[in-house]
Amino acid sequence: MKAEIILKYFPKLTELQQFQFDKLDELYRDWNAKINVISRKDIDNLYEHHVLHSLAIARMLNFRPGTSILDFGTGGGFPGIPLAIMFPECKFKLIDGTGKKIKVAQEICRSLELKNCQPVHLRGEEEKGHYDFVVSRAVMPLPDLMKIVSKNIAKKQNNALPNGVICLKGGDLQSETSPFRNIVDIIPISQWFDEEWFEGKYCIYVPA
């Protein structure tokens, strides 16, 4: 299996999930040659730097069936597509303002027959729906993101954590998290994954 690093941390994957994760390598290589959604130098690190990184959110919170999640600024489908594979009974909407990147996410979802994942060419300001969680990966500073997506967080609670925003970020986060210092959780991803690349990378949760 090409995606053995995923199986290392998520050993209870179904055969379908293993197949879908395995197929990501071929699909992203093929699409990346046409539309650059991952740095060409980084495509060999697809599973560690992109797929497993996205799945840090799955280590932080095991979404209950029926949970709705908005992936804000998904690019070519991260973290939304790996999370949609991991949580087939949850609903994911992936949005991005760059049409060609969304095309890649749409085609990959189609190839994997991911029925619970809907990539749409849309800017965050235009999104009107309500979701249990908004997820993102290094899209913009946290205060700017919160201003845009606060309107999209549903009131009804379905999960072990209150509805809110979960971001994947790295580096010095003090200035952008300080407006939320009384409520923000900053969790080092290195506590879940032991590869060196995850040092200095964090899963940030802000309840809405």
PDB file of C-alpha atoms in Angstrom:
ATOM      1  CA  MET A   1       0.000   0.000   0.000  1.00  0.00           C
ATOM      2  CA  LYS A   2       1.412   3.391  -1.023  1.00  0.00           C
ATOM      3  CA  ALA A   3      -0.374   5.035   1.888  1.00  0.00           C
ATOM      4  CA  GLU A   4       1.132   2.848   4.627  1.00  0.00           C
ATOM      5  CA  ILE A   5       1.918   5.930   6.706  1.00  0.00           C
ATOM      6  CA  ILE A   6      -1.856   6.487   6.993  1.00  0.00           C
ATOM      7  CA  LEU A   7      -2.395   2.876   8.096  1.00  0.00           C
ATOM      8  CA  LYS A   8       0.355   3.345  10.707  1.00  0.00           C
ATOM      9  CA  TYR A   9      -1.785   5.883  12.575  1.00  0.00           C
ATOM     10  CA  PHE A  10      -5.261   4.744  11.477  1.00  0.00           C
ATOM     11  CA  PRO A  11      -5.057   0.925  11.522  1.00  0.00           C
ATOM     12  CA  LYS A  12      -8.825   0.354  11.460  1.00  0.00           C
ATOM     13  CA  LEU A  13      -9.412   1.625   7.913  1.00  0.00           C
ATOM     14  CA  THR A  14     -11.882  -0.347   5.795  1.00  0.00           C
ATOM     15  CA  GLU A  15     -10.767  -1.884   2.504  1.00  0.00           C
ATOM     16  CA  LEU A  16     -12.571   0.910   0.654  1.00  0.00           C
ATOM     17  CA  GLN A  17     -10.807   3.595   2.684  1.00  0.00           C
ATOM     18  CA  GLN A  18      -7.430   1.937   2.070  1.00  0.00           C
ATOM     19  CA  PHE A  19      -8.179   1.823  -1.658  1.00  0.00           C
ATOM     20  CA  GLN A  20      -9.229   5.487  -1.710  1.00  0.00           C
ATOM     21  CA  PHE A  21      -6.168   6.674   0.213  1.00  0.00           C
ATOM     22  CA  ASP A  22      -3.915   4.549  -1.988  1.00  0.00           C
ATOM     23  CA  LYS A  23      -5.426   6.032  -5.157  1.00  0.00           C
ATOM     24  CA  LEU A  24      -4.676   9.619  -4.080  1.00  0.00           C
ATOM     25  CA  ASP A  25      -1.043   9.249  -5.173  1.00  0.00           C
ATOM     26  CA  GLU A  26      -1.890   8.421  -8.776  1.00  0.00           C
ATOM     27  CA  LEU A  27      -4.689  11.012  -8.962  1.00  0.00           C
ATOM     28  CA  TYR A  28      -2.710  13.926  -7.523  1.00  0.00           C
ATOM     29  CA  ARG A  29       0.357  13.126  -9.645  1.00  0.00           C
ATOM     30  CA  ASP A  30      -1.801  13.075 -12.753  1.00  0.00           C
ATOM     31  CA  TRP A  31      -3.663  16.317 -11.962  1.00  0.00           C
ATOM     32  CA  ASN A  32      -0.618  18.091 -10.588  1.00  0.00           C
ATOM     33  CA  ALA A  33       1.097  17.661 -13.959  1.00  0.00           C
ATOM     34  CA  LYS A  34      -1.784  19.673 -15.530  1.00  0.00           C
ATOM     35  CA  ILE A  35      -2.736  22.093 -12.731  1.00  0.00           C
ATOM     36  CA  ASN A  36      -0.201  22.835 -10.010  1.00  0.00           C
ATOM     37  CA  VAL A  37      -1.980  22.353  -6.677  1.00  0.00           C
ATOM     38  CA  ILE A  38       0.984  20.880  -4.780  1.00  0.00           C
ATOM     39  CA  SER A  39       4.560  22.094  -5.126  1.00  0.00           C
ATOM     40  CA  ARG A  40       6.273  19.889  -7.744  1.00  0.00           C
ATOM     41  CA  LYS A  41       9.120  19.341  -5.293  1.00  0.00           C
ATOM     42  CA  ASP A  42       6.653  18.183  -2.638  1.00  0.00           C
ATOM     43  CA  ILE A  43       4.541  15.687  -4.593  1.00  0.00           C
ATOM     44  CA  ASP A  44       6.712  12.786  -3.356  1.00  0.00           C
ATOM     45  CA  ASN A  45       5.746  13.794   0.180  1.00  0.00           C
ATOM     46  CA  LEU A  46       2.010  13.774  -0.610  1.00  0.00           C
ATOM     47  CA  TYR A  47       1.028  11.346   2.148  1.00  0.00           C
ATOM     48  CA  GLU A  48       3.105  12.827   4.972  1.00  0.00           C
ATOM     49  CA  HIS A  49       2.881  16.556   4.194  1.00  0.00           C
ATOM     50  CA  HIS A  50      -0.678  16.729   2.862  1.00  0.00           C
ATOM     51  CA  VAL A  51      -2.813  13.657   3.593  1.00  0.00           C
ATOM     52  CA  LEU A  52      -1.567  12.778   7.083  1.00  0.00           C
ATOM     53  CA  HIS A  53      -1.287  16.485   7.957  1.00  0.00           C
ATOM     54  CA  SER A  54      -4.980  16.879   7.049  1.00  0.00           C
ATOM     55  CA  LEU A  55      -5.835  13.886   9.231  1.00  0.00           C
ATOM     56  CA  ALA A  56      -4.426  15.570  12.336  1.00  0.00           C
ATOM     57  CA  ILE A  57      -7.973  16.965  12.591  1.00  0.00           C
ATOM     58  CA  ALA A  58      -9.255  13.378  12.808  1.00  0.00           C
ATOM     59  CA  ARG A  59      -6.942  12.773  15.771  1.00  0.00           C
ATOM     60  CA  MET A  60      -8.212  15.888  17.496  1.00  0.00           C
ATOM     61  CA  LEU A  61     -11.903  15.100  16.997  1.00  0.00           C
ATOM     62  CA  ASN A  62     -13.732  11.967  15.909  1.00  0.00           C
ATOM     63  CA  PHE A  63     -16.638  13.559  14.018  1.00  0.00           C
ATOM     64  CA  ARG A  64     -19.950  11.893  14.766  1.00  0.00           C
ATOM     65  CA  PRO A  65     -22.052  10.572  11.852  1.00  0.00           C
ATOM     66  CA  GLY A  66     -24.157  13.339  10.329  1.00  0.00           C
ATOM     67  CA  THR A  67     -21.670  16.109  11.199  1.00  0.00           C
ATOM     68  CA  SER A  68     -21.418  18.832   8.546  1.00  0.00           C
ATOM     69  CA  ILE A  69     -18.008  20.368   7.821  1.00  0.00           C
ATOM     70  CA  LEU A  70     -16.973  23.294   5.617  1.00  0.00           C
ATOM     71  CA  ASP A  71     -13.415  23.219   4.263  1.00  0.00           C
ATOM     72  CA  PHE A  72     -12.541  26.897   3.753  1.00  0.00           C
ATOM     73  CA  GLY A  73      -9.866  27.582   1.093  1.00  0.00           C
ATOM     74  CA  THR A  74      -9.449  23.913   0.228  1.00  0.00           C
ATOM     75  CA  GLY A  75      -7.097  24.425  -2.732  1.00  0.00           C
ATOM     76  CA  GLY A  76      -6.786  20.998  -4.340  1.00  0.00           C
ATOM     77  CA  GLY A  77      -8.788  19.330  -1.570  1.00  0.00           C
ATOM     78  CA  PHE A  78      -6.927  19.592   1.741  1.00  0.00           C
ATOM     79  CA  PRO A  79      -7.888  18.905   4.453  1.00  0.00           C
ATOM     80  CA  GLY A  80     -11.371  18.105   3.096  1.00  0.00           C
ATOM     81  CA  ILE A  81     -10.767  15.096   0.853  1.00  0.00           C
ATOM     82  CA  PRO A  82      -8.712  13.029   3.352  1.00  0.00           C
ATOM     83  CA  LEU A  83     -11.261  13.851   6.060  1.00  0.00           C
ATOM     84  CA  ALA A  84     -14.162  12.877   3.775  1.00  0.00           C
ATOM     85  CA  ILE A  85     -12.495   9.482   3.194  1.00  0.00           C
ATOM     86  CA  MET A  86     -11.950   9.073   6.938  1.00  0.00           C
ATOM     87  CA  PHE A  87     -15.524  10.068   7.867  1.00  0.00           C
ATOM     88  CA  PRO A  88     -17.837   8.643   5.163  1.00  0.00           C
ATOM     89  CA  GLU A  89     -20.957   9.309   7.277  1.00  0.00           C
ATOM     90  CA  CYS A  90     -20.231  13.047   7.558  1.00  0.00           C
ATOM     91  CA  LYS A  91     -20.965  15.749   4.970  1.00  0.00           C
ATOM     92  CA  PHE A  92     -18.183  17.936   3.581  1.00  0.00           C
ATOM     93  CA  LYS A  93     -18.394  21.061   1.450  1.00  0.00           C
ATOM     94  CA  LEU A  94     -15.062  22.267   0.048  1.00  0.00           C
ATOM     95  CA  ILE A  95     -14.814  25.857  -1.182  1.00  0.00           C
ATOM     96  CA  ASP A  96     -12.069  27.866  -2.828  1.00  0.00           C
ATOM     97  CA  GLY A  97     -11.964  31.073  -4.829  1.00  0.00           C
ATOM     98  CA  THR A  98      -9.587  29.586  -7.439  1.00  0.00           C
ATOM     99  CA  GLY A  99     -11.616  27.682 -10.019  1.00  0.00           C
ATOM    100  CA  LYS A 100      -8.841  25.505 -11.438  1.00  0.00           C
ATOM    101  CA  LYS A 101      -7.949  24.186  -7.976  1.00  0.00           C
ATOM    102  CA  ILE A 102     -11.581  23.318  -7.279  1.00  0.00           C
ATOM    103  CA  LYS A 103     -11.689  21.482 -10.624  1.00  0.00           C
ATOM    104  CA  VAL A 104      -8.902  19.209  -9.352  1.00  0.00           C
ATOM    105  CA  ALA A 105     -10.792  18.548  -6.098  1.00  0.00           C
ATOM    106  CA  GLN A 106     -14.009  17.847  -8.057  1.00  0.00           C
ATOM    107  CA  GLU A 107     -12.305  15.373 -10.382  1.00  0.00           C
ATOM    108  CA  ILE A 108     -10.564  13.571  -7.520  1.00  0.00           C
ATOM    109  CA  CYS A 109     -13.861  13.238  -5.624  1.00  0.00           C
ATOM    110  CA  ARG A 110     -15.468  11.886  -8.791  1.00  0.00           C
ATOM    111  CA  SER A 111     -12.686   9.354  -9.371  1.00  0.00           C
ATOM    112  CA  LEU A 112     -12.917   8.143  -5.765  1.00  0.00           C
ATOM    113  CA  GLU A 113     -16.748   8.131  -5.865  1.00  0.00           C
ATOM    114  CA  LEU A 114     -16.770  10.258  -2.708  1.00  0.00           C
ATOM    115  CA  LYS A 115     -20.480  10.936  -2.359  1.00  0.00           C
ATOM    116  CA  ASN A 116     -20.104  12.891   0.908  1.00  0.00           C
ATOM    117  CA  CYS A 117     -17.762  15.543  -0.490  1.00  0.00           C
ATOM    118  CA  GLN A 118     -18.870  18.543  -2.580  1.00  0.00           C
ATOM    119  CA  PRO A 119     -16.145  20.894  -3.901  1.00  0.00           C
ATOM    120  CA  VAL A 120     -17.564  24.258  -5.066  1.00  0.00           C
ATOM    121  CA  HIS A 121     -15.933  27.307  -6.653  1.00  0.00           C
ATOM    122  CA  LEU A 122     -16.911  29.932  -4.086  1.00  0.00           C
ATOM    123  CA  ARG A 123     -15.308  32.604  -1.939  1.00  0.00           C
ATOM    124  CA  GLY A 124     -15.806  32.339   1.819  1.00  0.00           C
ATOM    125  CA  GLU A 125     -17.691  35.620   1.962  1.00  0.00           C
ATOM    126  CA  GLU A 126     -20.284  34.148  -0.426  1.00  0.00           C
ATOM    127  CA  GLU A 127     -20.890  30.948   1.543  1.00  0.00           C
ATOM    128  CA  LYS A 128     -24.274  31.155   3.295  1.00  0.00           C
ATOM    129  CA  GLY A 129     -24.645  27.641   4.756  1.00  0.00           C
ATOM    130  CA  HIS A 130     -24.344  26.555   8.382  1.00  0.00           C
ATOM    131  CA  TYR A 131     -21.929  23.841   9.517  1.00  0.00           C
ATOM    132  CA  ASP A 132     -20.894  22.158  12.740  1.00  0.00           C
ATOM    133  CA  PHE A 133     -17.240  22.882  12.000  1.00  0.00           C
ATOM    134  CA  VAL A 134     -15.176  24.970   9.619  1.00  0.00           C
ATOM    135  CA  VAL A 135     -11.733  23.515   8.874  1.00  0.00           C
ATOM    136  CA  SER A 136      -8.800  25.071   7.033  1.00  0.00           C
ATOM    137  CA  ARG A 137      -5.125  24.570   6.359  1.00  0.00           C
ATOM    138  CA  ALA A 138      -2.877  27.658   6.520  1.00  0.00           C
ATOM    139  CA  VAL A 139      -5.312  29.831   4.557  1.00  0.00           C
ATOM    140  CA  MET A 140      -5.143  33.189   6.354  1.00  0.00           C
ATOM    141  CA  PRO A 141      -4.534  34.674   9.812  1.00  0.00           C
ATOM    142  CA  LEU A 142      -6.975  33.345  12.393  1.00  0.00           C
ATOM    143  CA  PRO A 143      -8.705  36.683  13.206  1.00  0.00           C
ATOM    144  CA  ASP A 144      -9.447  37.252   9.486  1.00  0.00           C
ATOM    145  CA  LEU A 145     -10.758  33.716   9.102  1.00  0.00           C
ATOM    146  CA  MET A 146     -13.006  34.016  12.168  1.00  0.00           C
ATOM    147  CA  LYS A 147     -14.525  37.250  10.840  1.00  0.00           C
ATOM    148  CA  ILE A 148     -15.553  35.511   7.622  1.00  0.00           C
ATOM    149  CA  VAL A 149     -16.764  32.148   8.927  1.00  0.00           C
ATOM    150  CA  SER A 150     -18.452  33.034  12.233  1.00  0.00           C
ATOM    151  CA  LYS A 151     -21.710  33.403  10.266  1.00  0.00           C
ATOM    152  CA  ASN A 152     -21.393  29.789   9.060  1.00  0.00           C
ATOM    153  CA  ILE A 153     -21.216  27.976  12.420  1.00  0.00           C
ATOM    154  CA  ALA A 154     -24.447  26.142  13.294  1.00  0.00           C
ATOM    155  CA  LYS A 155     -26.002  26.543  16.735  1.00  0.00           C
ATOM    156  CA  LYS A 156     -27.100  22.913  17.271  1.00  0.00           C
ATOM    157  CA  GLN A 157     -24.367  20.770  18.839  1.00  0.00           C
ATOM    158  CA  ASN A 158     -23.658  17.203  17.689  1.00  0.00           C
ATOM    159  CA  ASN A 159     -20.107  16.415  18.808  1.00  0.00           C
ATOM    160  CA  ALA A 160     -17.908  15.980  21.879  1.00  0.00           C
ATOM    161  CA  LEU A 161     -16.469  19.461  21.250  1.00  0.00           C
ATOM    162  CA  PRO A 162     -18.654  22.558  20.786  1.00  0.00           C
ATOM    163  CA  ASN A 163     -19.050  23.683  17.170  1.00  0.00           C
ATOM    164  CA  GLY A 164     -16.278  25.938  15.936  1.00  0.00           C
ATOM    165  CA  VAL A 165     -13.206  26.368  13.753  1.00  0.00           C
ATOM    166  CA  ILE A 166     -10.291  23.924  13.439  1.00  0.00           C
ATOM    167  CA  CYS A 167      -7.161  25.134  11.610  1.00  0.00           C
ATOM    168  CA  LEU A 168      -3.854  23.530  10.714  1.00  0.00           C
ATOM    169  CA  LYS A 169      -0.997  26.008  11.076  1.00  0.00           C
ATOM    170  CA  GLY A 170       2.721  26.206  11.801  1.00  0.00           C
ATOM    171  CA  GLY A 171       5.287  28.583  13.226  1.00  0.00           C
ATOM    172  CA  ASP A 172       4.841  31.353  15.783  1.00  0.00           C
ATOM    173  CA  LEU A 173       1.105  31.676  16.370  1.00  0.00           C
ATOM    174  CA  GLN A 174       1.120  33.996  19.360  1.00  0.00           C
ATOM    175  CA  SER A 175      -0.006  37.186  17.624  1.00  0.00           C
ATOM    176  CA  GLU A 176      -2.857  35.626  15.642  1.00  0.00           C
ATOM    177  CA  THR A 177      -4.173  33.509  18.511  1.00  0.00           C
ATOM    178  CA  SER A 178      -3.901  36.222  21.194  1.00  0.00           C
ATOM    179  CA  PRO A 179      -7.377  37.701  20.436  1.00  0.00           C
ATOM    180  CA  PHE A 180      -8.787  34.272  21.381  1.00  0.00           C
ATOM    181  CA  ARG A 181      -6.384  33.480  24.244  1.00  0.00           C
ATOM    182  CA  ASN A 182      -9.151  32.649  26.734  1.00  0.00           C
ATOM    183  CA  ILE A 183     -10.821  30.072  24.483  1.00  0.00           C
ATOM    184  CA  VAL A 184      -8.276  28.814  21.912  1.00  0.00           C
ATOM    185  CA  ASP A 185      -6.683  25.347  22.074  1.00  0.00           C
ATOM    186  CA  ILE A 186      -3.267  25.031  20.381  1.00  0.00           C
ATOM    187  CA  ILE A 187      -2.344  21.355  20.099  1.00  0.00           C
ATOM    188  CA  PRO A 188       1.081  20.221  18.799  1.00  0.00           C
ATOM    189  CA  ILE A 189       0.570  17.708  15.979  1.00  0.00           C
ATOM    190  CA  SER A 190       3.854  16.042  17.021  1.00  0.00           C
ATOM    191  CA  GLN A 191       1.997  14.497  19.972  1.00  0.00           C
ATOM    192  CA  TRP A 192       0.065  12.356  17.472  1.00  0.00           C
ATOM    193  CA  PHE A 193       2.545  11.800  14.612  1.00  0.00           C
ATOM    194  CA  ASP A 194       6.223  11.082  15.239  1.00  0.00           C
ATOM    195  CA  GLU A 195       7.675  12.163  11.853  1.00  0.00           C
ATOM    196  CA  GLU A 196      10.097  15.082  12.230  1.00  0.00           C
ATOM    197  CA  TRP A 197       8.181  17.219   9.699  1.00  0.00           C
ATOM    198  CA  PHE A 198       5.343  17.697  12.197  1.00  0.00           C
ATOM    199  CA  GLU A 199       7.535  19.517  14.733  1.00  0.00           C
ATOM    200  CA  GLY A 200       6.320  23.117  15.028  1.00  0.00           C
ATOM    201  CA  LYS A 201       2.947  22.357  13.416  1.00  0.00           C
ATOM    202  CA  TYR A 202      -0.304  22.751  15.309  1.00  0.00           C
ATOM    203  CA  CYS A 203      -3.995  21.996  15.290  1.00  0.00           C
ATOM    204  CA  ILE A 204      -5.861  25.106  16.472  1.00  0.00           C
ATOM    205  CA  TYR A 205      -9.423  24.936  17.768  1.00  0.00           C
ATOM    206  CA  VAL A 206     -11.628  27.932  18.495  1.00  0.00           C
ATOM    207  CA  PRO A 207     -15.193  27.274  19.696  1.00  0.00           C
ATOM    208  CA  ALA A 208     -17.720  29.564  18.046  1.00  0.00           C
TER     209      ALA A 208
END
